[in-house]
Amino acid sequence: MKTVHARTLGLRIAALAAAGLVLTACNDDEAATGATGQGASSPAASASASTSAKPSGKPSGKPSSSAVTGGDAAARARTDKLALTPADWGAGYETRIDDDTSLAKFTMDKSCLYKEDGPDRTLVAYTNRFVRVQRPDSSQLWGTSGASQATTADAAHQEMAKWAADIRRCPDYKDDSGTQTTSAHDIESPKVPGADEVFSEEGLAVYHDDDGTTTPPRPYSSITARKGALTVWVFVDLAPDQQVFEGRAQARALLQKITAKW
């Protein structure tokens, strides 16, 4: 299951979402920190310009190259509806690339490379939506949001558990789009009404920009929440001069817009 294009902007954020499970009943809505992981990472599975991360939602630039398609039409309509529009993000945001709806599987190998690995048989529907906003200095920031429907609640739970284990094993990792994530770690998550599990992740990521250049390391903030077999996420890319708490607040506000619809 994938979540960060979600995971890395480049990979899929959905997988990213799966990344760290913190039971919402144990979370404090106002908690800002309390890391149980190791560093600032990606679910970003972050915001890469050229890939799409499955577990968490990084804003990678391009969708999966996989031809894996199919799934359930009703479930796909639901995940499409849950993914945020540019207008949901706010003034200045626009569509960056087409939605990633591939039902491909992503795995973290022994060398900490996050890569596509065939079809995901536990995935029924998946939508990861990419946005961008222009900064005054002409640079762009990216974001992703989306939802995935698994075959069972246990399958969705296992995917989150796997991502949490991966991020703790590989706080520094790359995806096959070239996005480099460092200091990835989970932090204390906010309460999310109706959620069975919530995972919040932060870190630093270097992306291949839309113009072919490489960005400086940028912080990101990502939140993934699961309700039964449904997983939703949001990934926020920040400028190097922004503080992580800004992304954390933005991610929480955006996730509320998604979960208000689930």
Coordinates of C-alpha atoms in Angstrom, one line a residue:
M1 CA 0.0 0.0 0.0
K2 CA 1.3 3.4 -0.8
T3 CA 0.8 6.7 0.8
V4 CA 3.4 9.6 0.5
H5 CA 3.8 10.3 -3.2
A6 CA 2.6 10.7 -0.1
R7 CA 5.6 9.1 1.2
T8 CA 7.9 11.0 -0.8
L9 CA 6.7 13.6 -3.0
G10 CA 8.1 11.3 -5.6
L11 CA 6.8 8.1 -4.2
R12 CA 3.4 7.7 -2.9
I13 CA 2.1 9.4 0.1
A14 CA -0.4 6.8 0.8
A15 CA 2.3 4.5 2.0
L16 CA 3.7 7.2 4.0
A17 CA 0.5 7.7 5.7
A18 CA 0.8 4.2 6.8
A19 CA 4.0 5.0 8.4
G20 CA 3.5 5.5 12.0
L21 CA 0.8 4.4 14.2
V22 CA 0.0 6.3 17.2
L23 CA -3.4 5.5 18.6
T24 CA -5.5 8.6 18.5
A25 CA -6.8 7.9 22.0
C26 CA -3.3 8.4 23.3
N27 CA -2.7 11.6 21.4
D28 CA -3.0 15.2 22.6
D29 CA -4.7 17.5 20.1
E30 CA -2.3 20.3 21.0
A31 CA 0.8 18.2 21.2
A32 CA 3.5 19.6 19.0
T33 CA 6.4 17.2 19.6
G34 CA 7.2 14.0 21.3
A35 CA 9.1 12.1 18.7
T36 CA 9.3 8.4 18.9
G37 CA 11.3 8.1 15.8
Q38 CA 14.7 9.5 14.8
G39 CA 14.7 12.5 12.7
A40 CA 12.9 14.7 10.3
S41 CA 11.9 12.7 7.3
S42 CA 9.6 12.3 4.5
P43 CA 6.3 11.1 4.2
A44 CA 7.2 13.3 2.4
A45 CA 7.2 10.5 1.8
S46 CA 7.4 14.2 1.1
A47 CA 7.1 16.6 -1.6
S48 CA 9.4 15.5 -4.3
A49 CA 8.8 17.0 -7.7
S50 CA 9.3 13.9 -9.7
T51 CA 7.8 11.0 -7.8
S52 CA 4.9 10.0 -5.7
A53 CA 5.4 8.3 -2.5
K54 CA 2.9 5.8 -1.3
P55 CA 3.1 5.9 2.4
S56 CA 2.8 9.2 3.4
G57 CA 2.3 11.5 0.7
K58 CA 5.3 13.3 -0.3
P59 CA 4.7 15.6 -3.1
S60 CA 7.0 13.9 -5.5
G61 CA 6.6 15.1 -8.9
K62 CA 5.5 12.3 -11.1
P63 CA 3.1 9.5 -10.6
S64 CA 4.2 5.9 -10.5
S65 CA 5.4 4.5 -13.8
S66 CA 3.5 1.4 -13.1
A67 CA 0.7 0.3 -15.4
V68 CA -1.0 -1.4 -12.4
T69 CA -4.6 -0.2 -12.6
G70 CA -8.1 -1.5 -11.8
G71 CA -9.7 -1.6 -8.4
D72 CA -13.2 -0.9 -7.3
A73 CA -15.0 2.0 -9.0
A74 CA -17.1 3.0 -6.0
A75 CA -14.0 2.9 -3.7
R76 CA -12.1 5.0 -6.3
A77 CA -14.9 7.6 -6.4
R78 CA -14.6 7.8 -2.6
T79 CA -10.8 8.3 -2.5
D80 CA -11.1 10.8 -5.3
K81 CA -13.6 12.8 -3.2
L82 CA -11.5 12.7 -0.1
A83 CA -8.3 14.0 -1.8
L84 CA -8.1 17.8 -1.4
T85 CA -8.5 20.3 -4.3
P86 CA -6.1 23.2 -4.8
A87 CA -8.9 25.5 -3.5
D88 CA -8.9 23.4 -0.3
W89 CA -5.2 24.3 0.2
G90 CA -5.8 28.0 -0.1
A91 CA -5.0 31.0 -2.3
G92 CA -2.3 30.6 -4.9
Y93 CA -2.4 26.8 -5.0
E94 CA -2.9 25.0 -8.3
T95 CA -2.8 21.5 -9.7
R96 CA 0.8 20.3 -10.2
I97 CA 0.4 17.0 -12.0
D98 CA -2.4 14.5 -12.6
D99 CA -3.6 12.4 -9.7
D100 CA -1.7 9.2 -9.0
T101 CA -4.2 6.4 -8.9
S102 CA -1.9 3.4 -9.6
L103 CA -2.4 0.3 -7.4
A104 CA 1.3 -0.4 -7.3
K105 CA 3.1 -1.6 -4.2
F106 CA 6.2 0.2 -2.7
T107 CA 8.8 -1.3 -0.5
M108 CA 11.9 -0.1 1.4
D109 CA 14.8 -2.4 0.6
K110 CA 17.8 -3.3 2.7
S111 CA 19.8 -0.4 1.3
C112 CA 17.0 2.1 2.3
L113 CA 15.8 2.6 -1.2
Y114 CA 12.1 3.1 -1.4
K115 CA 10.9 1.7 -4.7
E116 CA 8.0 0.3 -6.7
D117 CA 7.6 -3.4 -6.3
G118 CA 4.8 -4.9 -8.4
P119 CA 1.0 -4.7 -7.8
D120 CA -0.4 -4.2 -4.3
R121 CA -3.0 -7.0 -3.8
T122 CA -4.3 -5.4 -0.6
L123 CA -5.2 -2.1 -2.3
V124 CA -8.7 -1.6 -3.7
A125 CA -8.5 2.1 -4.6
Y126 CA -5.9 4.9 -4.3
T127 CA -5.8 8.6 -5.1
N128 CA -2.9 10.9 -4.4
R129 CA -3.4 14.5 -5.5
F130 CA -0.5 17.0 -6.1
V131 CA -0.6 20.8 -5.7
R132 CA 2.0 23.6 -5.9
V133 CA 2.2 27.2 -4.9
Q134 CA 4.5 29.9 -6.2
R135 CA 6.7 31.7 -3.6
P136 CA 7.7 35.4 -3.9
D137 CA 11.2 34.3 -4.8
S138 CA 9.8 32.4 -7.8
S139 CA 10.5 29.0 -6.1
Q140 CA 7.6 26.5 -5.7
L141 CA 6.4 24.5 -2.8
W142 CA 4.5 21.3 -3.2
G143 CA 1.9 19.4 -1.3
T144 CA 0.0 16.1 -1.6
S145 CA -3.2 14.7 -0.1
G146 CA -5.2 11.6 -0.7
A147 CA -6.8 8.4 0.4
S148 CA -6.5 4.7 -0.1
Q149 CA -9.0 1.9 0.5
A150 CA -7.5 -1.5 1.5
T151 CA -9.2 -4.9 1.3
T152 CA -9.5 -5.1 5.1
A153 CA -8.9 -2.9 8.1
D154 CA -6.1 -5.3 9.2
A155 CA -4.3 -4.8 5.8
A156 CA -4.4 -1.1 6.2
H157 CA -3.1 -1.4 9.8
Q158 CA -0.3 -3.7 8.7
E159 CA 0.8 -1.2 6.1
M160 CA 1.0 1.6 8.6
A161 CA 2.9 -0.6 11.0
K162 CA 5.4 -1.6 8.2
W163 CA 6.0 2.1 7.3
A164 CA 6.6 2.9 10.9
A165 CA 9.2 0.2 11.1
D166 CA 10.8 1.2 7.8
I167 CA 11.1 4.9 8.9
R168 CA 12.8 3.9 12.2
R169 CA 15.1 1.6 10.3
C170 CA 15.9 4.1 7.6
P171 CA 15.6 7.7 8.8
D172 CA 17.7 8.6 5.8
Y173 CA 16.5 7.0 2.5
K174 CA 16.1 7.6 -1.2
D175 CA 13.3 6.9 -3.6
D176 CA 13.7 5.7 -7.2
S177 CA 12.8 9.3 -8.4
G178 CA 16.0 10.6 -6.8
T179 CA 14.4 12.3 -3.8
Q180 CA 16.6 12.1 -0.8
T181 CA 15.0 12.2 2.7
T182 CA 17.0 12.6 5.9
S183 CA 16.3 12.7 9.6
A184 CA 12.8 11.2 9.0
H185 CA 11.0 10.6 12.3
D186 CA 7.6 10.3 13.8
I187 CA 6.2 12.8 16.2
E188 CA 3.3 12.9 18.6
S189 CA 0.1 13.0 16.6
P190 CA -3.1 15.1 17.1
K191 CA -6.4 13.6 17.9
V192 CA -8.4 12.8 14.8
P193 CA -12.1 12.2 15.4
G194 CA -13.2 8.8 14.2
A195 CA -9.6 7.6 13.5
D196 CA -8.3 4.2 14.7
E197 CA -4.7 5.2 14.2
V198 CA -2.8 8.4 13.4
F199 CA 0.8 8.9 12.3
S200 CA 2.7 12.1 12.1
E201 CA 6.1 12.4 10.4
E202 CA 8.6 15.2 9.9
G203 CA 12.0 15.4 8.3
L204 CA 14.1 17.0 5.5
A205 CA 14.0 16.3 1.8
V206 CA 16.0 17.2 -1.3
Y207 CA 14.0 17.1 -4.5
H208 CA 14.5 17.2 -8.2
D209 CA 12.6 20.4 -9.1
D210 CA 10.3 20.8 -12.1
D211 CA 13.0 22.7 -13.9
G212 CA 15.5 19.9 -13.6
T213 CA 17.5 21.5 -10.7
T214 CA 18.0 20.1 -7.2
T215 CA 16.4 21.9 -4.3
P216 CA 18.2 22.7 -1.0
P217 CA 17.1 20.5 1.9
R218 CA 13.6 21.5 2.9
P219 CA 11.5 20.5 5.9
Y220 CA 8.2 18.6 5.5
S221 CA 5.4 17.7 7.7
S222 CA 3.0 14.8 7.1
I223 CA 0.0 13.2 8.9
T224 CA -1.7 10.0 8.0
A225 CA -4.9 8.7 9.7
R226 CA -6.7 5.4 9.4
K227 CA -10.4 4.6 9.9
G228 CA -11.0 0.9 9.3
A229 CA -9.7 0.0 5.8
L230 CA -9.6 3.6 4.8
T231 CA -6.4 5.6 5.1
V232 CA -6.1 9.4 4.4
W233 CA -3.0 11.7 4.4
V234 CA -1.6 15.1 3.8
F235 CA 2.0 16.1 3.0
V236 CA 3.2 19.7 3.4
D237 CA 6.5 20.9 1.8
L238 CA 8.1 23.9 3.5
A239 CA 10.7 26.5 2.3
P240 CA 14.1 26.3 3.9
D241 CA 13.4 29.5 5.9
Q242 CA 10.2 28.2 7.3
Q243 CA 9.8 26.7 10.8
V244 CA 8.6 23.1 11.1
F245 CA 5.7 24.2 13.4
E246 CA 4.3 26.1 10.4
G247 CA 4.0 22.9 8.4
R248 CA 2.7 21.0 11.3
A249 CA -0.2 23.5 11.8
Q250 CA -0.9 23.5 8.1
A251 CA -1.0 19.7 7.9
R252 CA -3.4 19.5 10.8
A253 CA -5.8 22.0 9.4
L254 CA -5.7 20.3 6.0
L255 CA -6.3 16.8 7.4
Q256 CA -9.3 18.1 9.3
K257 CA -10.8 19.0 5.9
I258 CA -10.3 15.5 4.7
T259 CA -11.6 13.7 7.8
A260 CA -14.7 15.9 7.9
K261 CA -15.7 14.0 4.8
W262 CA -14.9 10.5 5.7

